[in-house]
Amino acid sequence: MLFRSYAAIPLQVQNPLWELATINLMLANVWFFFVAFSLILVSYVLRYRLYRQSDIQGWELILFRGFRWLAVLISVLCLLMAPLILVDTQRVNLINNLQIDEASKGQLAQLTEAERRLGEVSDLSQLRGLLGQNASIPEGSSLADQKARLQADLRSRQDQVAQQAQTARRERKFALLKSSSRNFLAALVAAFGLGFMVWNTRKIFL
């Protein structure tokens, strides 16, 4: 678990994206310790009930007490992660929305500039220069018809940009909430699960 946690380095404290990624990495690995501690706990409890504490050697008690204190530490850390996940989720959602808004504003600005330049066109030759050499303008078409068609196309693209931005916000929020909800529940389960096992062995191995 510790070796895989090096993926969270370098530290980027106060960065909600890094914090959520690190929490996700830690919770994905904490279950190895959870299962190992459960197996050790079952083994020691069975031996305690069958042979009582006198059969367990001193170094084994020291080792198990070390595992218990490590479990306490991990349980507290997981419990503290839960509110941090909620706070970071809101911050990341805000960052995502700002990034999407900036991208859509840039695209809308380009379309607005294109619409402005189209409004300044006064003849078909200027229109061809604006559209490029490869642009095809039907023979006999008037400048007004072509400008109206292009303006309608630009407005349609502006609507598409707005819809794409709204869809992107909704999809990224859903994915973020799904991941954060999973991590939030995992943190609570790990915290209370380890805490339950530690509490129920307090009279045996303290």
mmCIF file of C-alpha atoms in Angstrom:
data_model
loop_
_atom_site.group_PDB
_atom_site.id
_atom_site.type_symbol
_atom_site.label_atom_id
_atom_site.label_comp_id
_atom_site.label_asym_id
_atom_site.label_seq_id
_atom_site.Cartn_x
_atom_site.Cartn_y
_atom_site.Cartn_z
ATOM 1 C CA MET A 1 0.000 0.000 0.000
ATOM 2 C CA LEU A 2 2.788 2.436 0.911
ATOM 3 C CA PHE A 3 4.701 1.809 -2.295
ATOM 4 C CA ARG A 4 1.636 2.421 -4.468
ATOM 5 C CA SER A 5 0.916 5.602 -2.513
ATOM 6 C CA TYR A 6 4.062 7.158 -3.980
ATOM 7 C CA ALA A 7 1.887 7.918 -7.023
ATOM 8 C CA ALA A 8 0.451 10.762 -4.913
ATOM 9 C CA ILE A 9 3.853 12.494 -4.816
ATOM 10 C CA PRO A 10 4.725 15.359 -5.275
ATOM 11 C CA LEU A 11 2.513 16.876 -2.629
ATOM 12 C CA GLN A 12 -0.031 19.437 -3.810
ATOM 13 C CA VAL A 13 -1.786 20.442 -0.618
ATOM 14 C CA GLN A 14 -4.803 22.767 -1.080
ATOM 15 C CA ASN A 15 -5.288 21.347 -4.571
ATOM 16 C CA PRO A 16 -8.714 19.638 -4.470
ATOM 17 C CA LEU A 17 -8.020 17.601 -7.606
ATOM 18 C CA TRP A 18 -4.833 16.173 -6.072
ATOM 19 C CA GLU A 19 -6.532 15.607 -2.719
ATOM 20 C CA LEU A 20 -9.400 13.628 -4.244
ATOM 21 C CA ALA A 21 -6.997 11.584 -6.375
ATOM 22 C CA THR A 22 -4.857 10.822 -3.316
ATOM 23 C CA ILE A 23 -7.890 9.874 -1.214
ATOM 24 C CA ASN A 24 -9.102 7.588 -3.997
ATOM 25 C CA LEU A 25 -5.674 5.924 -4.150
ATOM 26 C CA MET A 26 -5.490 5.438 -0.370
ATOM 27 C CA LEU A 27 -9.009 4.017 -0.113
ATOM 28 C CA ALA A 28 -8.334 1.660 -2.997
ATOM 29 C CA ASN A 29 -5.389 0.224 -1.036
ATOM 30 C CA VAL A 30 -6.737 0.338 2.522
ATOM 31 C CA TRP A 31 -8.796 -2.806 1.916
ATOM 32 C CA PHE A 32 -5.621 -4.894 1.789
ATOM 33 C CA PHE A 33 -4.874 -3.867 5.367
ATOM 34 C CA PHE A 34 -8.539 -4.301 6.296
ATOM 35 C CA VAL A 35 -8.568 -7.920 5.075
ATOM 36 C CA ALA A 36 -5.153 -8.704 6.600
ATOM 37 C CA PHE A 37 -6.148 -7.251 9.960
ATOM 38 C CA SER A 38 -9.422 -9.194 9.887
ATOM 39 C CA LEU A 39 -7.606 -12.479 9.260
ATOM 40 C CA ILE A 40 -5.094 -11.787 12.037
ATOM 41 C CA LEU A 41 -7.898 -10.783 14.362
ATOM 42 C CA VAL A 42 -9.860 -13.977 13.704
ATOM 43 C CA SER A 43 -6.736 -16.078 14.246
ATOM 44 C CA TYR A 44 -5.882 -14.437 17.559
ATOM 45 C CA VAL A 45 -9.440 -14.394 18.871
ATOM 46 C CA LEU A 46 -9.824 -18.105 18.145
ATOM 47 C CA ARG A 47 -6.568 -18.870 19.903
ATOM 48 C CA TYR A 48 -7.530 -16.670 22.818
ATOM 49 C CA ARG A 49 -10.857 -18.418 23.275
ATOM 50 C CA LEU A 50 -9.394 -21.892 22.862
ATOM 51 C CA TYR A 51 -6.157 -21.548 24.825
ATOM 52 C CA ARG A 52 -6.606 -18.287 26.708
ATOM 53 C CA GLN A 53 -3.986 -15.546 26.660
ATOM 54 C CA SER A 54 -1.203 -17.578 28.293
ATOM 55 C CA ASP A 55 -0.687 -19.602 25.107
ATOM 56 C CA ILE A 56 0.104 -16.488 23.054
ATOM 57 C CA GLN A 57 3.756 -15.476 23.132
ATOM 58 C CA GLY A 58 4.880 -12.007 24.167
ATOM 59 C CA TRP A 59 6.249 -10.976 20.776
ATOM 60 C CA GLU A 60 2.937 -11.975 19.187
ATOM 61 C CA LEU A 61 1.055 -9.708 21.567
ATOM 62 C CA ILE A 62 3.407 -6.824 20.797
ATOM 63 C CA LEU A 63 2.969 -7.394 17.062
ATOM 64 C CA PHE A 64 -0.790 -7.543 17.318
ATOM 65 C CA ARG A 65 -0.935 -4.433 19.497
ATOM 66 C CA GLY A 66 1.083 -2.656 16.824
ATOM 67 C CA PHE A 67 -1.475 -3.719 14.230
ATOM 68 C CA ARG A 68 -4.254 -2.472 16.494
ATOM 69 C CA TRP A 69 -2.704 0.975 16.852
ATOM 70 C CA LEU A 70 -2.107 1.115 13.108
ATOM 71 C CA ALA A 71 -5.758 0.210 12.606
ATOM 72 C CA VAL A 72 -6.745 3.030 14.971
ATOM 73 C CA LEU A 73 -4.643 5.488 12.950
ATOM 74 C CA ILE A 74 -6.095 4.355 9.626
ATOM 75 C CA SER A 75 -9.622 4.438 11.065
ATOM 76 C CA VAL A 76 -9.175 8.045 12.220
ATOM 77 C CA LEU A 77 -7.674 9.048 8.866
ATOM 78 C CA CYS A 78 -10.580 7.473 6.964
ATOM 79 C CA LEU A 79 -13.052 9.225 9.238
ATOM 80 C CA LEU A 80 -11.368 12.573 8.584
ATOM 81 C CA MET A 81 -11.414 11.904 4.843
ATOM 82 C CA ALA A 82 -15.223 11.853 4.731
ATOM 83 C CA PRO A 83 -15.838 15.606 5.256
ATOM 84 C CA LEU A 84 -12.784 16.425 3.131
ATOM 85 C CA ILE A 85 -14.302 14.457 0.255
ATOM 86 C CA LEU A 86 -17.504 16.527 0.469
ATOM 87 C CA VAL A 87 -15.618 19.837 0.529
ATOM 88 C CA ASP A 88 -13.241 18.886 -2.291
ATOM 89 C CA THR A 89 -16.141 17.638 -4.412
ATOM 90 C CA GLN A 90 -17.740 21.074 -4.317
ATOM 91 C CA ARG A 91 -14.424 22.757 -5.105
ATOM 92 C CA VAL A 92 -13.658 20.426 -8.019
ATOM 93 C CA ASN A 93 -17.162 20.893 -9.413
ATOM 94 C CA LEU A 94 -16.620 24.659 -9.332
ATOM 95 C CA ILE A 95 -13.264 24.275 -11.092
ATOM 96 C CA ASN A 96 -14.826 22.064 -13.766
ATOM 97 C CA ASN A 97 -17.589 24.594 -14.385
ATOM 98 C CA LEU A 98 -15.075 27.435 -14.680
ATOM 99 C CA GLN A 99 -12.988 25.465 -17.190
ATOM 100 C CA ILE A 100 -16.059 24.631 -19.275
ATOM 101 C CA ASP A 101 -17.255 28.247 -19.152
ATOM 102 C CA GLU A 102 -13.860 29.557 -20.259
ATOM 103 C CA ALA A 103 -13.739 27.111 -23.161
ATOM 104 C CA SER A 104 -17.277 27.955 -24.281
ATOM 105 C CA LYS A 105 -16.631 31.700 -23.938
ATOM 106 C CA GLY A 106 -13.596 31.361 -26.196
ATOM 107 C CA GLN A 107 -15.623 29.555 -28.843
ATOM 108 C CA LEU A 108 -18.502 32.040 -28.589
ATOM 109 C CA ALA A 109 -16.055 34.931 -28.903
ATOM 110 C CA GLN A 110 -14.708 33.459 -32.156
ATOM 111 C CA LEU A 111 -18.210 32.990 -33.514
ATOM 112 C CA THR A 112 -19.172 36.538 -32.499
ATOM 113 C CA GLU A 113 -16.095 37.908 -34.236
ATOM 114 C CA ALA A 114 -16.942 35.921 -37.362
ATOM 115 C CA GLU A 115 -20.481 37.313 -37.262
ATOM 116 C CA ARG A 116 -19.136 40.858 -36.931
ATOM 117 C CA ARG A 117 -16.804 40.428 -39.888
ATOM 118 C CA LEU A 118 -19.641 38.937 -41.906
ATOM 119 C CA GLY A 119 -21.755 42.019 -41.194
ATOM 120 C CA GLU A 120 -19.024 44.242 -42.669
ATOM 121 C CA VAL A 121 -19.043 42.401 -46.001
ATOM 122 C CA SER A 122 -20.463 44.588 -48.775
ATOM 123 C CA ASP A 123 -20.066 42.430 -51.902
ATOM 124 C CA LEU A 124 -19.559 38.841 -53.009
ATOM 125 C CA SER A 125 -15.824 39.258 -53.615
ATOM 126 C CA GLN A 126 -15.326 40.269 -50.006
ATOM 127 C CA LEU A 127 -17.454 37.317 -48.951
ATOM 128 C CA ARG A 128 -15.250 34.945 -50.950
ATOM 129 C CA GLY A 129 -12.180 36.482 -49.336
ATOM 130 C CA LEU A 130 -13.701 36.009 -45.915
ATOM 131 C CA LEU A 131 -14.716 32.399 -46.518
ATOM 132 C CA GLY A 132 -11.500 31.395 -48.243
ATOM 133 C CA GLN A 133 -10.487 30.273 -51.707
ATOM 134 C CA ASN A 134 -12.114 26.837 -51.375
ATOM 135 C CA ALA A 135 -15.532 28.247 -50.448
ATOM 136 C CA SER A 136 -18.231 27.701 -53.057
ATOM 137 C CA ILE A 137 -20.904 30.326 -53.628
ATOM 138 C CA PRO A 138 -23.773 29.266 -55.919
ATOM 139 C CA GLU A 139 -24.031 31.217 -59.147
ATOM 140 C CA GLY A 140 -26.778 33.814 -59.192
ATOM 141 C CA SER A 141 -27.125 33.936 -55.433
ATOM 142 C CA SER A 142 -27.396 37.343 -53.857
ATOM 143 C CA LEU A 143 -25.170 38.717 -51.139
ATOM 144 C CA ALA A 144 -28.129 39.107 -48.781
ATOM 145 C CA ASP A 145 -29.118 35.456 -49.169
ATOM 146 C CA GLN A 146 -25.577 34.254 -48.524
ATOM 147 C CA LYS A 147 -25.144 36.492 -45.495
ATOM 148 C CA ALA A 148 -28.478 35.362 -44.078
ATOM 149 C CA ARG A 149 -27.510 31.704 -44.558
ATOM 150 C CA LEU A 150 -24.125 32.185 -42.929
ATOM 151 C CA GLN A 151 -25.574 34.185 -40.042
ATOM 152 C CA ALA A 152 -28.113 31.438 -39.394
ATOM 153 C CA ASP A 153 -25.278 28.902 -39.418
ATOM 154 C CA LEU A 154 -23.285 30.981 -36.946
ATOM 155 C CA ARG A 155 -26.268 31.293 -34.598
ATOM 156 C CA SER A 156 -26.814 27.541 -34.843
ATOM 157 C CA ARG A 157 -23.187 26.969 -33.867
ATOM 158 C CA GLN A 158 -23.557 29.341 -30.933
ATOM 159 C CA ASP A 159 -26.544 27.334 -29.713
ATOM 160 C CA GLN A 160 -24.551 24.121 -30.138
ATOM 161 C CA VAL A 161 -21.675 25.529 -28.066
ATOM 162 C CA ALA A 162 -24.087 26.483 -25.275
ATOM 163 C CA GLN A 163 -25.729 23.053 -25.347
ATOM 164 C CA GLN A 164 -22.372 21.270 -25.392
ATOM 165 C CA ALA A 165 -21.232 23.308 -22.394
ATOM 166 C CA GLN A 166 -24.391 22.438 -20.482
ATOM 167 C CA THR A 167 -24.017 18.754 -21.349
ATOM 168 C CA ALA A 168 -20.357 18.759 -20.349
ATOM 169 C CA ARG A 169 -21.177 20.357 -16.984
ATOM 170 C CA ARG A 170 -23.879 17.785 -16.322
ATOM 171 C CA GLU A 171 -21.738 14.789 -17.331
ATOM 172 C CA ARG A 172 -18.666 15.884 -15.380
ATOM 173 C CA LYS A 173 -20.774 16.634 -12.312
ATOM 174 C CA PHE A 174 -22.403 13.216 -12.487
ATOM 175 C CA ALA A 175 -19.032 11.451 -12.831
ATOM 176 C CA LEU A 176 -17.600 13.498 -9.960
ATOM 177 C CA LEU A 177 -20.552 12.781 -7.671
ATOM 178 C CA LYS A 178 -20.417 9.091 -8.524
ATOM 179 C CA SER A 179 -16.709 8.843 -7.683
ATOM 180 C CA SER A 180 -16.997 10.987 -4.548
ATOM 181 C CA SER A 181 -20.021 9.050 -3.260
ATOM 182 C CA ARG A 182 -18.136 5.795 -3.671
ATOM 183 C CA ASN A 183 -15.104 7.192 -1.835
ATOM 184 C CA PHE A 184 -17.274 8.716 0.902
ATOM 185 C CA LEU A 185 -18.995 5.408 1.623
ATOM 186 C CA ALA A 186 -15.685 3.524 1.439
ATOM 187 C CA ALA A 187 -14.109 5.909 3.945
ATOM 188 C CA LEU A 188 -16.996 5.473 6.399
ATOM 189 C CA VAL A 189 -17.035 1.685 6.023
ATOM 190 C CA ALA A 190 -13.269 1.447 6.545
ATOM 191 C CA ALA A 191 -13.334 3.838 9.512
ATOM 192 C CA PHE A 192 -16.195 2.185 11.372
ATOM 193 C CA GLY A 193 -15.174 -1.341 10.362
ATOM 194 C CA LEU A 194 -11.646 -0.977 11.718
ATOM 195 C CA GLY A 195 -12.928 0.928 14.717
ATOM 196 C CA PHE A 196 -15.401 -1.854 15.486
ATOM 197 C CA MET A 197 -12.700 -4.522 15.386
ATOM 198 C CA VAL A 198 -10.329 -2.491 17.534
ATOM 199 C CA TRP A 199 -13.032 -1.724 20.098
ATOM 200 C CA ASN A 200 -14.103 -5.347 20.409
ATOM 201 C CA THR A 201 -10.548 -6.517 21.111
ATOM 202 C CA ARG A 202 -9.731 -3.856 23.692
ATOM 203 C CA LYS A 203 -10.169 -6.229 26.669
ATOM 204 C CA ILE A 204 -8.143 -9.023 25.118
ATOM 205 C CA PHE A 205 -4.962 -7.408 23.903
ATOM 206 C CA LEU A 206 -4.623 -4.108 25.776
#
